[in-house]
């Protein structure tokens, strides 16, 4: 089977579909972001890439903080709606009936309905052309206790997280392997 060559572009999928919160408890916004990810483990660093003309851009630039709220199947409608409507014209928390939740370290609200909310403090802004990347240190991870198993571990498979792939939202969650399983020694039969 042959591959077809396309012009250069952004075609690395799947990517997370997250709701990024900014502002403060009184004046806040939610925007959908698919250009986000992990940069480093120690210290824990993440990023979001945002166009400067977006409403959230200046809210984040002024406060130098934001929340990354993971999304699941229950939030797919809000994820899409918050991605196509502007915070200039709508109170997205009110319109989507989402609950503002106080963070431990940041002033902007988190989304109570999100299975996981990550509190982020911007340490650097990189300008790359169409998007500027906010590099941030993770200050806190807030996980809904209903996803904590009996051993105290977070069970991500219960979250029904969604991803974004080439214009569509997709459900995830079916585990098909684990890190290191390809080289794991087989247990001896007794």
Coordinates of N, CA, C and O in Angstrom, one line a residue:
X1 N 0.8 -1.2 0.0 CA 0.0 0.0 0.0 C 0.9 1.2 0.0 O 1.8 1.4 0.8
X2 N 0.6 2.2 -0.9 CA 1.4 3.4 -1.0 C 0.8 4.5 -0.1 O -0.4 4.6 0.1
X3 N 1.7 5.4 0.3 CA 1.3 6.6 1.0 C 1.2 7.8 0.1 O 1.9 7.9 -0.9
X4 N 0.2 8.7 0.3 CA 0.0 9.9 -0.5 C 0.7 11.0 0.3 O 0.5 11.2 1.5
X5 N 1.5 11.8 -0.4 CA 2.2 12.9 0.2 C 1.3 14.2 0.2 O 0.7 14.5 -0.9
X6 N 1.1 14.8 1.3 CA 0.4 16.1 1.5 C 1.3 17.2 1.8 O 2.5 16.9 2.2
X7 N 0.9 18.4 1.7 CA 1.7 19.6 2.1 C 1.9 19.5 3.6 O 1.1 18.9 4.3
X8 N 3.0 20.2 4.1 CA 3.2 20.2 5.5 C 2.0 20.8 6.3 O 1.4 21.8 5.8
X9 N 1.8 20.3 7.4 CA 0.7 20.8 8.3 C 0.7 20.1 9.6 O 1.6 19.4 10.0
X10 N -0.4 20.3 10.3 CA -0.5 19.8 11.7 C -1.4 18.5 11.6 O -2.6 18.6 11.6
X11 N -0.8 17.4 11.6 CA -1.5 16.1 11.4 C -1.0 15.1 12.3 O -0.7 14.0 11.9
X12 N -0.8 15.4 13.6 CA -0.4 14.5 14.6 C -1.6 14.3 15.5 O -1.9 15.2 16.3
X13 N -2.3 13.2 15.4 CA -3.5 12.9 16.1 C -3.4 11.5 16.8 O -2.6 10.7 16.3
X14 N -4.1 11.3 17.8 CA -5.0 12.1 18.5 C -4.3 13.1 19.4 O -3.2 13.0 19.8
X15 N -5.1 14.2 19.8 CA -4.6 15.2 20.7 C -5.7 15.4 21.8 O -6.9 15.1 21.5
X16 N -5.3 15.8 23.0 CA -6.4 16.0 24.0 C -7.3 17.1 23.6 O -6.9 18.1 22.9
X17 N -8.6 17.0 23.9 CA -9.5 18.1 23.8 C -9.8 18.6 25.2 O -10.4 17.9 26.0
X18 N -9.2 19.7 25.6 CA -9.3 20.2 27.0 C -10.0 21.6 27.0 O -10.1 22.3 26.0
X19 N -10.5 21.9 28.2 CA -11.1 23.2 28.4 C -10.2 24.0 29.2 O -9.9 23.6 30.4
X20 N -9.7 25.1 28.7 CA -8.7 26.0 29.4 C -9.5 27.1 30.0 O -10.2 27.8 29.3
X21 N -9.3 27.3 31.3 CA -10.0 28.4 32.0 C -9.0 29.5 32.3 O -7.8 29.2 32.5
X22 N -9.5 30.7 32.3 CA -8.7 31.9 32.6 C -9.5 33.0 33.2 O -10.7 32.9 33.3
X23 N -8.8 34.0 33.6 CA -9.5 35.1 34.3 C -9.5 35.0 35.8 O -8.6 34.5 36.4
X24 N -10.6 35.3 36.4 CA -10.8 35.2 37.9 C -12.2 34.7 38.1 O -13.0 34.5 37.2
X25 N -12.6 34.5 39.4 CA -13.9 34.0 39.7 C -15.1 34.9 39.2 O -16.1 34.4 39.0
X26 N -14.8 36.2 39.1 CA -15.9 37.1 38.7 C -15.9 37.2 37.1 O -16.9 37.2 36.5
X27 N -14.7 37.4 36.5 CA -14.6 37.6 35.1 C -13.7 36.5 34.5 O -12.5 36.6 34.7
X28 N -14.4 35.5 34.0 CA -13.6 34.3 33.5 C -14.0 33.9 32.1 O -15.0 34.4 31.6
X29 N -13.2 33.0 31.6 CA -13.5 32.4 30.3 C -13.1 31.0 30.2 O -12.3 30.5 31.0
X30 N -13.7 30.3 29.3 CA -13.4 28.9 29.0 C -13.1 28.8 27.5 O -13.9 29.3 26.7
X31 N -12.0 28.3 27.1 CA -11.8 28.0 25.6 C -11.4 26.6 25.4 O -10.7 26.0 26.3
X32 N -11.7 26.0 24.3 CA -11.3 24.7 24.0 C -10.0 24.8 23.3 O -9.7 25.6 22.4
X33 N -9.1 23.9 23.7 CA -7.7 23.8 23.2 C -7.4 22.3 22.9 O -7.6 21.5 23.7
X34 N -6.9 22.1 21.7 CA -6.3 20.8 21.4 C -4.8 20.8 21.3 O -4.2 19.8 21.3
X35 N -4.2 22.0 21.3 CA -2.8 22.1 21.2 C -2.3 22.3 22.6 O -2.0 23.5 23.0
X36 N -2.1 21.2 23.3 CA -1.6 21.2 24.7 C -0.9 19.9 24.9 O -1.1 18.9 24.2
X37 N -0.1 19.9 25.9 CA 0.6 18.7 26.2 C 1.7 18.9 27.3 O 1.8 19.9 28.0
X38 N 2.4 17.8 27.5 CA 3.5 17.8 28.5 C 4.8 18.2 27.9 O 5.2 17.8 26.8
X39 N 5.6 19.0 28.7 CA 6.9 19.4 28.2 C 8.0 18.7 29.1 O 9.1 18.5 28.6
X40 N 7.8 18.5 30.3 CA 8.8 18.1 31.2 C 8.2 17.4 32.5 O 7.1 17.7 32.8
X41 N 9.0 16.6 33.1 CA 8.5 15.9 34.3 C 8.9 16.6 35.6 O 8.1 16.8 36.5
X42 N 10.2 17.0 35.7 CA 10.7 17.6 36.9 C 11.5 18.8 36.6 O 12.7 18.6 36.2
X43 N 11.0 20.0 36.7 CA 9.6 20.3 37.2 C 8.6 19.9 36.2 O 8.8 19.9 35.0
X44 N 7.4 19.7 36.7 CA 6.2 19.4 35.8 C 5.9 20.6 35.0 O 5.5 21.6 35.6
X45 N 6.1 20.5 33.7 CA 5.8 21.6 32.8 C 4.8 21.2 31.7 O 4.9 20.1 31.1
X46 N 3.8 22.0 31.4 CA 2.9 21.8 30.3 C 2.8 23.0 29.5 O 3.4 24.0 29.8
X47 N 2.0 22.9 28.4 CA 1.9 24.1 27.5 C 0.5 24.1 26.9 O -0.2 23.1 26.9
X48 N 0.0 25.3 26.5 CA -1.1 25.5 25.6 C -0.7 26.5 24.6 O 0.0 27.5 24.9
X49 N -1.1 26.2 23.3 CA -0.8 27.2 22.2 C -2.1 27.8 21.8 O -3.0 27.2 21.5
X50 N -2.0 29.2 21.8 CA -3.2 30.0 21.6 C -3.0 31.1 20.6 O -1.9 31.7 20.7
X51 N -3.9 31.4 19.7 CA -3.8 32.5 18.8 C -3.9 33.8 19.6 O -4.8 33.9 20.4
X52 N -3.1 34.8 19.3 CA -3.2 36.1 20.1 C -4.5 36.8 20.0 O -4.9 37.6 20.9
X53 N -5.3 36.6 18.9 CA -6.6 37.2 18.8 C -7.7 36.6 19.5 O -8.8 37.1 19.6
X54 N -7.4 35.5 20.2 CA -8.5 34.8 21.0 C -8.7 35.6 22.3 O -7.8 36.1 22.9
X55 N -9.9 35.6 22.8 CA -10.3 36.3 24.0 C -9.5 35.8 25.2 O -9.1 36.7 26.0
X56 N -9.3 34.6 25.3 CA -8.5 34.0 26.5 C -7.1 34.5 26.5 O -6.4 34.5 27.5
X57 N -6.5 34.7 25.3 CA -5.1 35.0 25.2 C -4.7 36.2 26.2 O -3.7 36.0 27.0
X58 N -5.4 37.3 26.2 CA -5.0 38.4 27.0 C -5.3 38.1 28.5 O -4.6 38.6 29.4
X59 N -6.4 37.4 28.8 CA -6.7 37.0 30.2 C -5.5 36.2 30.7 O -5.1 36.4 31.9
X60 N -5.0 35.3 30.0 CA -3.9 34.5 30.4 C -2.6 35.3 30.5 O -1.8 35.2 31.5
X61 N -2.4 36.1 29.5 CA -1.1 37.0 29.5 C -1.1 37.9 30.7 O -0.1 38.2 31.3
X62 N -2.3 38.5 31.1 CA -2.3 39.4 32.2 C -2.2 38.7 33.5 O -1.4 39.2 34.4
X63 N -2.8 37.6 33.7 CA -2.7 36.9 35.0 C -1.5 35.9 35.1 O -1.1 35.6 36.2
X64 N -1.0 35.5 34.0 CA 0.1 34.5 33.9 C -0.3 33.2 34.6 O 0.5 32.5 35.2
X65 N -1.6 32.8 34.4 CA -2.0 31.5 35.0 C -3.2 31.0 34.2 O -3.9 31.8 33.5
X66 N -3.5 29.7 34.3 CA -4.7 29.2 33.6 C -4.9 27.8 34.2 O -4.1 27.2 34.9
X67 N -6.1 27.2 33.9 CA -6.4 25.9 34.3 C -6.6 25.0 33.1 O -7.2 25.5 32.1
X68 N -6.1 23.8 33.1 CA -6.4 22.8 32.1 C -7.4 21.8 32.7 O -7.1 21.2 33.6
X69 N -8.5 21.7 32.1 CA -9.6 20.9 32.5 C -9.8 19.7 31.5 O -10.2 20.0 30.4
X70 N -9.5 18.5 31.9 CA -9.7 17.4 31.0 C -11.2 17.2 30.7 O -12.0 17.5 31.6
X71 N -11.5 16.7 29.5 CA -12.9 16.6 29.1 C -13.2 15.1 28.9 O -12.4 14.3 28.6
X72 N -14.5 14.8 29.2 CA -15.0 13.4 29.0 C -16.2 13.5 28.1 O -16.6 14.5 27.6
X73 N -16.8 12.3 27.9 CA -18.0 12.2 27.1 C -19.1 13.1 27.6 O -19.9 13.6 26.8
X74 N -19.2 13.3 28.9 CA -20.3 14.2 29.4 C -20.0 15.6 29.1 O -21.0 16.4 29.1
X75 N -18.8 16.0 28.7 CA -18.5 17.4 28.4 C -18.3 17.6 27.0 O -17.8 18.7 26.6
X76 N -18.5 16.7 26.1 CA -18.2 16.9 24.7 C -19.0 18.0 24.0 O -18.4 18.8 23.3
X77 N -20.3 18.2 24.4 CA -21.0 19.3 23.8 C -20.4 20.6 24.3 O -20.2 21.5 23.4
X78 N -20.2 20.8 25.6 CA -19.6 22.0 26.1 C -18.2 22.2 25.5 O -17.8 23.4 25.2
X79 N -17.4 21.2 25.3 CA -16.1 21.3 24.7 C -16.2 21.9 23.3 O -15.5 22.8 22.9
X80 N -17.1 21.4 22.5 CA -17.3 21.9 21.1 C -17.8 23.4 21.2 O -17.3 24.3 20.5
X81 N -18.9 23.6 22.0 CA -19.5 24.9 22.1 C -18.5 26.0 22.5 O -18.4 27.1 21.9
X82 N -17.7 25.7 23.5 CA -16.7 26.6 24.0 C -15.6 26.9 23.0 O -14.8 27.9 23.1
X83 N -15.5 26.0 22.0 CA -14.5 26.2 21.0 C -14.9 27.0 19.8 O -14.1 27.5 19.0
X84 N -16.3 27.2 19.7 CA -16.8 27.9 18.5 C -17.4 29.2 18.9 O -17.7 30.1 18.0
X85 N -17.6 29.5 20.2 CA -18.2 30.7 20.7 C -17.1 31.5 21.4 O -16.2 31.0 22.0
X86 N -17.2 32.8 21.3 CA -16.2 33.7 21.9 C -16.6 34.2 23.3 O -17.8 34.5 23.5
X87 N -15.7 34.2 24.2 CA -15.9 34.7 25.6 C -16.2 36.2 25.5 O -16.7 36.8 26.5
X88 N -15.9 36.9 24.4 CA -16.3 38.3 24.3 C -17.8 38.5 24.3 O -18.3 39.5 24.8
X89 N -18.5 37.5 23.8 CA -20.0 37.6 23.7 C -20.8 36.7 24.6 O -22.0 36.9 24.7
X90 N -20.1 35.8 25.3 CA -20.9 34.8 26.1 C -20.2 34.6 27.5 O -18.9 34.5 27.5
X91 N -20.9 34.3 28.5 CA -20.4 33.8 29.7 C -20.5 32.3 29.6 O -21.6 31.7 29.7
X92 N -19.4 31.6 29.3 CA -19.5 30.2 28.9 C -19.8 29.3 30.1 O -20.4 28.2 29.9
X93 N -19.4 29.7 31.3 CA -19.8 28.9 32.5 C -21.3 28.9 32.6 O -22.0 27.8 32.8
X94 N -21.9 30.1 32.4 CA -23.4 30.2 32.5 C -24.1 29.5 31.4 O -25.0 28.7 31.6
X95 N -23.6 29.7 30.2 CA -24.3 29.1 29.0 C -24.3 27.6 29.0 O -25.2 27.0 28.6
X96 N -23.1 27.0 29.4 CA -23.0 25.6 29.5 C -23.3 25.0 30.8 O -23.2 23.7 31.0
X97 N -23.8 25.8 31.7 CA -24.2 25.3 33.1 C -23.1 24.5 33.8 O -23.3 23.5 34.3
X98 N -21.9 25.1 33.7 CA -20.7 24.5 34.3 C -20.4 25.2 35.6 O -20.7 26.4 35.8
X99 N -19.9 24.5 36.6 CA -19.7 25.0 37.9 C -18.3 25.5 38.1 O -17.3 24.8 37.8
X100 N -18.1 26.8 38.5 CA -16.8 27.3 38.8 C -16.3 26.7 40.1 O -17.1 26.6 41.1
X101 N -15.1 26.3 40.1 CA -14.5 25.7 41.3 C -13.2 26.4 41.6 O -12.4 26.7 40.7
X102 N -13.0 26.8 42.9 CA -11.8 27.5 43.3 C -10.6 26.5 43.2 O -10.7 25.3 43.7
X103 N -9.5 27.0 42.7 CA -8.2 26.2 42.8 C -7.5 26.4 44.1 O -7.9 27.2 44.9
X104 N -6.5 25.7 44.3 CA -5.6 25.8 45.5 C -4.6 26.9 45.3 O -4.2 27.5 46.3
X105 N -4.1 27.2 44.1 CA -3.0 28.1 43.9 C -3.3 29.2 42.9 O -2.5 30.1 42.8
X106 N -4.3 29.1 42.0 CA -4.5 30.1 41.0 C -5.9 30.8 41.3 O -6.7 30.2 41.9
X107 N -6.0 32.0 40.7 CA -7.2 32.7 40.9 C -8.3 32.4 39.9 O -9.5 32.7 40.1
X108 N -7.9 31.9 38.8 CA -9.0 31.6 37.8 C -9.7 30.3 38.2 O -9.2 29.4 38.8
X109 N -11.0 30.2 37.8 CA -11.8 29.1 38.2 C -11.4 27.8 37.4 O -10.8 27.9 36.3
X110 N -11.6 26.7 38.1 CA -11.5 25.4 37.4 C -12.9 24.9 37.1 O -13.9 25.6 37.6
X111 N -13.1 23.9 36.4 CA -14.4 23.3 36.1 C -14.7 22.1 37.0 O -14.1 21.1 36.8
X112 N -15.7 22.3 37.8 CA -16.0 21.2 38.8 C -16.4 19.9 38.1 O -16.1 18.8 38.6
X113 N -17.1 20.0 36.9 CA -17.5 18.8 36.2 C -16.4 18.0 35.5 O -16.6 16.9 35.0
X114 N -15.2 18.6 35.4 CA -14.1 18.0 34.8 C -13.5 16.9 35.7 O -13.4 17.1 36.9
X115 N -13.1 15.7 35.1 CA -12.6 14.7 36.0 C -11.2 15.0 36.6 O -10.9 14.6 37.7
X116 N -10.5 15.9 35.9 CA -9.2 16.3 36.3 C -9.0 17.8 35.9 O -9.2 18.1 34.7
X117 N -8.5 18.6 36.9 CA -8.2 20.0 36.6 C -6.8 20.2 37.0 O -6.4 19.8 38.1
X118 N -6.0 20.9 36.1 CA -4.6 21.1 36.4 C -4.4 22.6 36.5 O -4.7 23.4 35.7
X119 N -3.8 23.0 37.7 CA -3.5 24.5 38.0 C -2.2 24.8 37.4 O -1.2 24.1 37.7
X120 N -2.1 25.8 36.6 CA -0.8 26.1 35.8 C -0.4 27.6 36.0 O -1.3 28.5 35.9
X121 N 0.9 27.8 36.2 CA 1.4 29.2 36.3 C 2.4 29.3 35.2 O 3.4 28.6 35.0
X122 N 2.2 30.4 34.3 CA 3.0 30.6 33.2 C 4.4 31.0 33.6 O 4.5 31.9 34.4
X123 N 5.4 30.4 33.0 CA 6.8 30.8 33.2 C 7.4 31.4 32.0 O 8.5 32.0 32.1
X124 N 6.8 31.2 30.8 CA 7.4 31.7 29.6 C 6.3 31.7 28.5 O 5.5 30.9 28.4
X125 N 6.5 32.7 27.6 CA 5.6 32.7 26.4 C 6.5 32.7 25.2 O 7.4 33.5 25.0
X126 N 6.3 31.8 24.3 CA 7.0 31.6 23.0 C 6.1 32.0 21.9 O 5.0 31.5 21.8
X127 N 6.6 32.9 21.0 CA 5.8 33.3 19.8 C 6.3 32.5 18.6 O 7.5 32.6 18.3
X128 N 5.4 31.8 18.0 CA 5.8 31.0 16.8 C 5.1 31.3 15.5 O 5.1 30.6 14.6
X129 N 4.4 32.5 15.4 CA 3.7 32.8 14.2 C 2.2 32.9 14.6 O 1.8 33.7 15.3
X130 N 1.4 31.9 14.0 CA 0.0 32.0 14.2 C -0.4 31.8 15.7 O -1.4 32.3 16.1
X131 N 0.4 31.0 16.4 CA 0.1 30.7 17.8 C 1.3 31.1 18.7 O 2.4 31.1 18.3
X132 N 0.9 31.5 19.9 CA 1.9 31.7 21.0 C 1.7 30.6 22.0 O 0.6 30.2 22.3
X133 N 2.8 30.1 22.5 CA 2.8 29.0 23.4 C 3.1 29.5 24.8 O 4.1 30.1 25.1
X134 N 2.1 29.2 25.7 CA 2.3 29.5 27.1 C 2.9 28.3 27.8 O 2.2 27.2 27.9
X135 N 4.1 28.4 28.2 CA 4.8 27.3 29.0 C 4.5 27.5 30.4 O 4.6 28.6 30.9
X136 N 4.0 26.5 31.1 CA 3.6 26.7 32.5 C 4.0 25.5 33.4 O 4.1 24.4 33.0
X137 N 4.3 25.9 34.7 CA 4.6 25.0 35.7 C 3.2 24.5 36.3 O 2.3 25.3 36.5
X138 N 3.2 23.2 36.5 CA 2.0 22.6 37.1 C 2.1 22.8 38.7 O 3.1 22.4 39.3
X139 N 1.1 23.5 39.2 CA 1.1 23.8 40.6 C 0.3 22.8 41.4 O 0.6 22.5 42.6
X140 N -0.7 22.2 40.8 CA -1.6 21.2 41.5 C -2.4 20.5 40.4 O -2.8 21.0 39.4
X141 N -2.7 19.2 40.7 CA -3.6 18.4 39.9 C -4.7 18.0 40.9 O -4.5 17.5 41.9
X142 N -5.9 18.4 40.4 CA -7.1 18.2 41.2 C -8.0 17.1 40.5 O -8.5 17.4 39.4
X143 N -8.0 15.9 41.1 CA -8.8 14.8 40.5 C -10.0 14.5 41.3 O -10.0 14.5 42.5
X144 N -11.1 14.3 40.5 CA -12.4 13.9 41.2 C -12.2 12.6 41.9 O -11.8 11.6 41.3
X145 N -12.6 12.6 43.2 CA -12.4 11.4 44.0 C -13.2 10.2 43.5 O -12.8 9.0 43.8
X146 N -14.2 10.3 42.7 CA -14.9 9.2 42.2 C -14.1 8.3 41.2 O -14.4 7.2 40.9
X147 N -12.9 8.9 40.8 CA -12.0 8.1 39.9 C -10.8 7.5 40.6 O -9.9 7.0 40.0
X148 N -10.8 7.7 41.9 CA -9.8 7.1 42.8 C -10.2 5.7 43.2 O -11.3 5.5 43.7
X149 N -9.3 4.7 42.9 CA -9.7 3.3 43.2 C -9.4 3.0 44.7 O -8.9 3.8 45.5
X150 N -9.7 1.8 45.1 CA -9.5 1.3 46.5 C -8.1 1.4 47.0 O -7.9 1.5 48.2
X151 N -7.1 1.4 46.1 CA -5.7 1.5 46.5 C -5.2 2.9 46.5 O -4.1 3.2 46.8
X152 N -6.1 3.9 46.2 CA -5.7 5.3 46.3 C -5.1 5.8 45.0 O -4.6 6.9 44.9
X153 N -5.2 5.0 43.9 CA -4.6 5.3 42.6 C -5.7 5.9 41.7 O -6.9 5.5 41.9
X154 N -5.3 6.8 40.9 CA -6.3 7.4 39.9 C -6.5 6.4 38.8 O -5.6 6.0 38.1
X155 N -7.8 6.1 38.5 CA -8.1 5.1 37.5 C -8.7 5.9 36.3 O -9.9 6.2 36.2
X156 N -7.8 6.3 35.4 CA -8.1 7.1 34.2 C -9.1 6.4 33.3 O -9.8 7.1 32.6
X157 N -9.1 5.1 33.3 CA -10.0 4.4 32.4 C -11.5 4.7 32.7 O -12.3 4.5 31.8
X158 N -11.8 5.1 33.9 CA -13.2 5.4 34.3 C -13.6 6.7 33.8 O -14.8 7.1 33.9
X159 N -12.7 7.6 33.4 CA -13.1 9.0 33.1 C -13.8 9.2 31.7 O -14.4 10.2 31.5
X160 N -13.7 8.2 30.8 CA -14.2 8.3 29.5 C -13.8 9.6 28.8 O -14.6 10.4 28.2
X161 N -12.4 9.9 28.9 CA -11.9 11.1 28.3 C -12.1 11.1 26.8 O -12.3 10.0 26.1
X162 N -12.1 12.3 26.2 CA -12.2 12.4 24.7 C -11.0 13.0 24.2 O -10.2 13.6 24.9
X163 N -10.8 12.8 22.9 CA -9.7 13.3 22.1 C -10.2 14.0 20.9 O -11.4 13.8 20.5
X164 N -9.4 14.8 20.3 CA -9.7 15.5 19.0 C -8.8 14.9 17.9 O -7.6 14.8 18.1
X165 N -9.5 14.6 16.8 CA -8.7 14.0 15.7 C -9.3 14.5 14.4 O -10.4 14.2 14.0
X166 N -8.5 15.3 13.7 CA -8.9 15.8 12.4 C -10.3 16.3 12.2 O -11.0 15.8 11.3
X167 N -10.8 17.1 13.1 CA -12.1 17.7 13.0 C -13.2 17.0 13.8 O -14.3 17.4 13.8
X168 N -12.8 15.9 14.5 CA -13.8 15.1 15.2 C -13.4 14.9 16.7 O -12.2 14.9 17.0
X169 N -14.4 14.6 17.5 CA -14.2 14.2 18.9 C -14.4 12.7 19.0 O -15.3 12.2 18.5
X170 N -13.5 12.1 19.7 CA -13.5 10.6 19.8 C -13.4 10.2 21.3 O -12.6 10.8 22.1
X171 N -14.1 9.1 21.6 CA -14.0 8.6 23.0 C -12.8 7.8 23.1 O -12.3 7.1 22.1
X172 N -12.2 7.8 24.3 CA -11.0 7.0 24.5 C -11.3 6.1 25.7 O -12.4 6.1 26.3
X173 N -10.4 5.3 26.2 CA -10.6 4.6 27.4 C -10.4 3.1 27.3 O -10.3 2.4 28.3
X174 N -10.3 2.5 26.2 CA -10.1 1.0 26.1 C -8.6 0.8 26.2 O -7.8 1.1 25.3
X175 N -8.2 0.2 27.3 CA -6.8 -0.1 27.5 C -6.3 -1.3 26.6 O -7.0 -2.4 26.7
X176 N -5.3 -1.2 25.8 CA -4.8 -2.2 25.0 C -3.4 -2.7 25.3 O -2.8 -3.5 24.6
X177 N -2.8 -2.1 26.3 CA -1.5 -2.4 26.7 C -1.1 -1.5 27.8 O -1.8 -0.6 28.2
X178 N 0.1 -1.7 28.4 CA 0.7 -0.8 29.4 C 2.1 -0.5 29.1 O 2.8 -1.3 28.4
X179 N 2.7 0.5 29.7 CA 4.1 0.9 29.4 C 4.9 -0.3 29.8 O 4.8 -0.8 30.9
X180 N 5.8 -0.7 28.9 CA 6.8 -1.8 29.2 C 6.3 -3.2 29.0 O 7.0 -4.2 29.1
X181 N 5.0 -3.4 28.5 CA 4.5 -4.7 28.4 C 5.2 -5.5 27.3 O 5.3 -6.7 27.4
X182 N 5.7 -4.9 26.3 CA 6.4 -5.6 25.2 C 7.7 -6.2 25.7 O 8.2 -7.2 25.0
X183 N 8.3 -5.8 26.8 CA 9.5 -6.4 27.2 C 9.4 -7.0 28.6 O 10.4 -7.5 29.2
X184 N 8.2 -7.1 29.1 CA 7.9 -7.7 30.4 C 8.2 -9.2 30.4 O 7.8 -9.9 29.5
X185 N 8.8 -9.7 31.4 CA 9.1 -11.1 31.6 C 7.8 -11.8 31.9 O 6.9 -11.3 32.6
X186 N 7.6 -12.9 31.2 CA 6.4 -13.7 31.4 C 6.5 -14.4 32.8 O 7.6 -14.9 33.2
X187 N 5.4 -14.5 33.5 CA 5.4 -15.2 34.8 C 5.4 -16.7 34.5 O 4.7 -17.2 33.7
X188 N 6.2 -17.4 35.3 CA 6.3 -18.8 35.2 C 5.0 -19.5 35.7 O 4.4 -19.1 36.7
X189 N 4.6 -20.5 35.0 CA 3.4 -21.3 35.4 C 3.8 -22.3 36.5 O 4.9 -22.8 36.5
X190 N 2.9 -22.5 37.5 CA 3.2 -23.4 38.6 C 2.6 -24.7 38.3 O 1.6 -25.0 37.9

